[in-house]
Amino acid sequence: MNTTESEHIGPTGGARGTSVTRARLRVLIAVSGWLALAATAVPGPAAPRWIPVLLFTLFGPGCAVLYPQPGGLAAGARLEAVALAAPVSLSLGVLTATSLFLVEGFSATAFLLALAVFTTIAAALPGLPLPAARRGAVVRAPRRSADGGGA
């Protein structure tokens, strides 16, 4: 039985569709914020405390907004989504921090709580449409020979 990249074989031998993988991705993205928030309870400036917070702040909200795309992503669109995940996350982090500063309620816990709630809600929704995903991604044209003939 041949399986494509988007199918997985279940424990009973049957093929499971991409909806299971997308659901797992959504849950993983949603849980990442709560794990980062829980990591702040680790005492001291240990790596188990700041690494999950840093990774979530850099990639969590952006991945929740951009992934998973309805219908999957083509190869060129995957690169676009990966390249946009960090800037989108950082932008959402700046907006959250600025809002908390304006209401004089900024703390690391409040910041992570707000981002975790946003990420959980955004992970339950479909991803934002990406330009490359709508175009079908960029496909290279076949090369022509130097004399102007065919391939």
PDB file of C-alpha atoms in Angstrom:
ATOM      1  CA  MET A   1       0.000   0.000   0.000  1.00  0.00           C
ATOM      2  CA  ASN A   2       1.475   3.327  -1.037  1.00  0.00           C
ATOM      3  CA  THR A   3       1.008   6.286   1.253  1.00  0.00           C
ATOM      4  CA  THR A   4       1.457   9.887   0.357  1.00  0.00           C
ATOM      5  CA  GLU A   5       3.300  12.408   2.478  1.00  0.00           C
ATOM      6  CA  SER A   6       0.036  13.532   4.069  1.00  0.00           C
ATOM      7  CA  GLU A   7      -1.280  10.083   5.041  1.00  0.00           C
ATOM      8  CA  HIS A   8      -0.288   7.923   7.973  1.00  0.00           C
ATOM      9  CA  ILE A   9      -0.947   4.274   8.642  1.00  0.00           C
ATOM     10  CA  GLY A  10      -2.876   3.707  11.839  1.00  0.00           C
ATOM     11  CA  PRO A  11      -2.208   0.920  14.336  1.00  0.00           C
ATOM     12  CA  THR A  12      -4.880  -1.230  12.708  1.00  0.00           C
ATOM     13  CA  GLY A  13      -3.367  -0.816   9.242  1.00  0.00           C
ATOM     14  CA  GLY A  14      -5.939   1.658   7.941  1.00  0.00           C
ATOM     15  CA  ALA A  15      -4.998   5.000   6.442  1.00  0.00           C
ATOM     16  CA  ARG A  16      -5.741   8.087   8.464  1.00  0.00           C
ATOM     17  CA  GLY A  17      -6.266  11.380   6.657  1.00  0.00           C
ATOM     18  CA  THR A  18      -4.516  14.654   7.160  1.00  0.00           C
ATOM     19  CA  SER A  19      -7.264  15.844   9.505  1.00  0.00           C
ATOM     20  CA  VAL A  20      -5.715  13.816  12.339  1.00  0.00           C
ATOM     21  CA  THR A  21      -2.294  15.351  11.732  1.00  0.00           C
ATOM     22  CA  ARG A  22      -3.768  18.838  11.488  1.00  0.00           C
ATOM     23  CA  ALA A  23      -5.694  18.297  14.712  1.00  0.00           C
ATOM     24  CA  ARG A  24      -2.515  17.185  16.477  1.00  0.00           C
ATOM     25  CA  LEU A  25      -0.666  20.226  15.133  1.00  0.00           C
ATOM     26  CA  ARG A  26      -3.413  22.525  16.393  1.00  0.00           C
ATOM     27  CA  VAL A  27      -3.349  20.915  19.845  1.00  0.00           C
ATOM     28  CA  LEU A  28       0.455  21.099  20.001  1.00  0.00           C
ATOM     29  CA  ILE A  29       0.424  24.793  19.093  1.00  0.00           C
ATOM     30  CA  ALA A  30      -2.355  25.538  21.611  1.00  0.00           C
ATOM     31  CA  VAL A  31      -0.608  23.658  24.431  1.00  0.00           C
ATOM     32  CA  SER A  32       2.771  25.308  23.789  1.00  0.00           C
ATOM     33  CA  GLY A  33       1.659  28.580  25.386  1.00  0.00           C
ATOM     34  CA  TRP A  34       0.399  26.882  28.503  1.00  0.00           C
ATOM     35  CA  LEU A  35       3.648  24.904  28.789  1.00  0.00           C
ATOM     36  CA  ALA A  36       5.632  28.149  28.534  1.00  0.00           C
ATOM     37  CA  LEU A  37       3.448  29.675  31.235  1.00  0.00           C
ATOM     38  CA  ALA A  38       3.984  26.611  33.434  1.00  0.00           C
ATOM     39  CA  ALA A  39       7.747  26.831  32.851  1.00  0.00           C
ATOM     40  CA  THR A  40       7.816  30.188  34.618  1.00  0.00           C
ATOM     41  CA  ALA A  41       7.114  28.326  37.867  1.00  0.00           C
ATOM     42  CA  VAL A  42      10.564  26.694  37.687  1.00  0.00           C
ATOM     43  CA  PRO A  43      12.725  28.462  40.290  1.00  0.00           C
ATOM     44  CA  GLY A  44      15.830  30.391  39.295  1.00  0.00           C
ATOM     45  CA  PRO A  45      17.211  31.409  35.891  1.00  0.00           C
ATOM     46  CA  ALA A  46      17.528  27.811  34.680  1.00  0.00           C
ATOM     47  CA  ALA A  47      17.390  26.825  31.007  1.00  0.00           C
ATOM     48  CA  PRO A  48      14.201  24.755  31.549  1.00  0.00           C
ATOM     49  CA  ARG A  49      12.562  28.042  32.479  1.00  0.00           C
ATOM     50  CA  TRP A  50      13.611  30.409  29.700  1.00  0.00           C
ATOM     51  CA  ILE A  51      13.936  28.074  26.683  1.00  0.00           C
ATOM     52  CA  PRO A  52      10.195  27.170  26.450  1.00  0.00           C
ATOM     53  CA  VAL A  53       9.238  30.804  27.023  1.00  0.00           C
ATOM     54  CA  LEU A  54      11.625  32.015  24.331  1.00  0.00           C
ATOM     55  CA  LEU A  55      10.534  29.401  21.785  1.00  0.00           C
ATOM     56  CA  PHE A  56       6.863  30.062  22.436  1.00  0.00           C
ATOM     57  CA  THR A  57       7.282  33.827  22.212  1.00  0.00           C
ATOM     58  CA  LEU A  58       9.260  33.509  18.959  1.00  0.00           C
ATOM     59  CA  PHE A  59       7.079  30.957  17.168  1.00  0.00           C
ATOM     60  CA  GLY A  60       3.843  30.099  19.039  1.00  0.00           C
ATOM     61  CA  PRO A  61       1.419  32.881  18.106  1.00  0.00           C
ATOM     62  CA  GLY A  62       2.735  33.084  14.525  1.00  0.00           C
ATOM     63  CA  CYS A  63       2.315  29.347  13.993  1.00  0.00           C
ATOM     64  CA  ALA A  64      -1.195  29.508  15.437  1.00  0.00           C
ATOM     65  CA  VAL A  65      -2.140  32.272  13.008  1.00  0.00           C
ATOM     66  CA  LEU A  66      -0.467  30.757   9.921  1.00  0.00           C
ATOM     67  CA  TYR A  67      -0.932  27.000  10.443  1.00  0.00           C
ATOM     68  CA  PRO A  68      -2.610  24.780   9.490  1.00  0.00           C
ATOM     69  CA  GLN A  69      -3.717  25.983   6.109  1.00  0.00           C
ATOM     70  CA  PRO A  70      -6.932  24.575   4.679  1.00  0.00           C
ATOM     71  CA  GLY A  71      -5.972  22.123   1.950  1.00  0.00           C
ATOM     72  CA  GLY A  72      -2.322  21.911   3.039  1.00  0.00           C
ATOM     73  CA  LEU A  73       0.665  23.842   1.782  1.00  0.00           C
ATOM     74  CA  ALA A  74       2.712  23.459  -1.383  1.00  0.00           C
ATOM     75  CA  ALA A  75       6.515  23.428  -1.106  1.00  0.00           C
ATOM     76  CA  GLY A  76       6.927  27.161  -1.796  1.00  0.00           C
ATOM     77  CA  ALA A  77       4.139  28.047   0.620  1.00  0.00           C
ATOM     78  CA  ARG A  78       5.801  26.041   3.419  1.00  0.00           C
ATOM     79  CA  LEU A  79       8.885  28.213   3.114  1.00  0.00           C
ATOM     80  CA  GLU A  80       6.727  31.338   3.185  1.00  0.00           C
ATOM     81  CA  ALA A  81       4.888  30.162   6.317  1.00  0.00           C
ATOM     82  CA  VAL A  82       8.123  29.302   8.143  1.00  0.00           C
ATOM     83  CA  ALA A  83       9.648  32.648   7.185  1.00  0.00           C
ATOM     84  CA  LEU A  84       6.584  34.540   8.451  1.00  0.00           C
ATOM     85  CA  ALA A  85       6.003  32.647  11.726  1.00  0.00           C
ATOM     86  CA  ALA A  86       8.693  34.444  13.770  1.00  0.00           C
ATOM     87  CA  PRO A  87       7.941  38.028  12.612  1.00  0.00           C
ATOM     88  CA  VAL A  88       4.204  37.531  13.134  1.00  0.00           C
ATOM     89  CA  SER A  89       4.849  36.102  16.629  1.00  0.00           C
ATOM     90  CA  LEU A  90       7.146  38.961  17.563  1.00  0.00           C
ATOM     91  CA  SER A  91       4.656  41.523  16.256  1.00  0.00           C
ATOM     92  CA  LEU A  92       1.862  39.988  18.315  1.00  0.00           C
ATOM     93  CA  GLY A  93       4.189  39.924  21.323  1.00  0.00           C
ATOM     94  CA  VAL A  94       4.987  43.617  20.917  1.00  0.00           C
ATOM     95  CA  LEU A  95       1.290  44.490  20.619  1.00  0.00           C
ATOM     96  CA  THR A  96       0.510  42.448  23.726  1.00  0.00           C
ATOM     97  CA  ALA A  97       3.366  43.952  25.760  1.00  0.00           C
ATOM     98  CA  THR A  98       2.486  47.486  24.670  1.00  0.00           C
ATOM     99  CA  SER A  99      -1.172  46.969  25.582  1.00  0.00           C
ATOM    100  CA  LEU A 100      -0.224  45.635  29.000  1.00  0.00           C
ATOM    101  CA  PHE A 101       2.142  48.559  29.589  1.00  0.00           C
ATOM    102  CA  LEU A 102      -0.576  51.048  28.636  1.00  0.00           C
ATOM    103  CA  VAL A 103      -2.979  49.609  31.191  1.00  0.00           C
ATOM    104  CA  GLU A 104      -0.113  49.377  33.712  1.00  0.00           C
ATOM    105  CA  GLY A 105      -0.574  45.635  34.054  1.00  0.00           C
ATOM    106  CA  PHE A 106       2.607  44.258  32.517  1.00  0.00           C
ATOM    107  CA  SER A 107       4.233  41.222  34.088  1.00  0.00           C
ATOM    108  CA  ALA A 108       5.772  38.120  32.582  1.00  0.00           C
ATOM    109  CA  THR A 109       2.803  36.072  33.767  1.00  0.00           C
ATOM    110  CA  ALA A 110       0.235  38.468  32.300  1.00  0.00           C
ATOM    111  CA  PHE A 111       2.185  38.656  29.026  1.00  0.00           C
ATOM    112  CA  LEU A 112       2.404  34.879  28.640  1.00  0.00           C
ATOM    113  CA  LEU A 113      -1.195  34.388  29.770  1.00  0.00           C
ATOM    114  CA  ALA A 114      -2.476  36.817  27.134  1.00  0.00           C
ATOM    115  CA  LEU A 115      -0.377  35.202  24.390  1.00  0.00           C
ATOM    116  CA  ALA A 116      -1.386  31.682  25.494  1.00  0.00           C
ATOM    117  CA  VAL A 117      -5.093  32.581  25.371  1.00  0.00           C
ATOM    118  CA  PHE A 118      -4.660  34.196  21.932  1.00  0.00           C
ATOM    119  CA  THR A 119      -2.675  31.210  20.645  1.00  0.00           C
ATOM    120  CA  THR A 120      -5.259  28.735  21.911  1.00  0.00           C
ATOM    121  CA  ILE A 121      -8.093  30.608  20.211  1.00  0.00           C
ATOM    122  CA  ALA A 122      -6.128  31.134  16.984  1.00  0.00           C
ATOM    123  CA  ALA A 123      -5.122  27.452  16.844  1.00  0.00           C
ATOM    124  CA  ALA A 124      -8.801  26.486  16.826  1.00  0.00           C
ATOM    125  CA  LEU A 125      -9.374  28.576  13.682  1.00  0.00           C
ATOM    126  CA  PRO A 126      -8.037  27.929  10.166  1.00  0.00           C
ATOM    127  CA  GLY A 127      -4.758  29.636   9.283  1.00  0.00           C
ATOM    128  CA  LEU A 128      -4.616  32.945   7.454  1.00  0.00           C
ATOM    129  CA  PRO A 129      -4.383  32.512   3.686  1.00  0.00           C
ATOM    130  CA  LEU A 130      -0.872  32.938   2.370  1.00  0.00           C
ATOM    131  CA  PRO A 131      -0.198  34.410  -1.089  1.00  0.00           C
ATOM    132  CA  ALA A 132       1.990  31.480  -2.189  1.00  0.00           C
ATOM    133  CA  ALA A 133      -0.660  29.008  -1.023  1.00  0.00           C
ATOM    134  CA  ARG A 134      -3.271  30.748  -3.175  1.00  0.00           C
ATOM    135  CA  ARG A 135      -1.015  30.817  -6.226  1.00  0.00           C
ATOM    136  CA  GLY A 136      -0.204  27.147  -5.836  1.00  0.00           C
ATOM    137  CA  ALA A 137       3.349  28.121  -4.815  1.00  0.00           C
ATOM    138  CA  VAL A 138       6.172  28.976  -7.108  1.00  0.00           C
ATOM    139  CA  VAL A 139       7.124  26.272  -9.583  1.00  0.00           C
ATOM    140  CA  ARG A 140      10.283  26.643 -11.621  1.00  0.00           C
ATOM    141  CA  ALA A 141       9.913  26.726 -15.367  1.00  0.00           C
ATOM    142  CA  PRO A 142      11.875  24.127 -17.342  1.00  0.00           C
ATOM    143  CA  ARG A 143      15.270  25.313 -18.587  1.00  0.00           C
ATOM    144  CA  ARG A 144      15.800  26.044 -22.239  1.00  0.00           C
ATOM    145  CA  SER A 145      18.974  25.234 -24.046  1.00  0.00           C
ATOM    146  CA  ALA A 146      21.361  28.016 -25.073  1.00  0.00           C
ATOM    147  CA  ASP A 147      20.354  27.862 -28.754  1.00  0.00           C
ATOM    148  CA  GLY A 148      16.739  28.731 -27.901  1.00  0.00           C
ATOM    149  CA  GLY A 149      15.415  25.234 -28.589  1.00  0.00           C
ATOM    150  CA  GLY A 150      13.312  23.095 -26.304  1.00  0.00           C
ATOM    151  CA  ALA A 151      14.383  21.445 -23.095  1.00  0.00           C
TER     152      ALA A 151
END
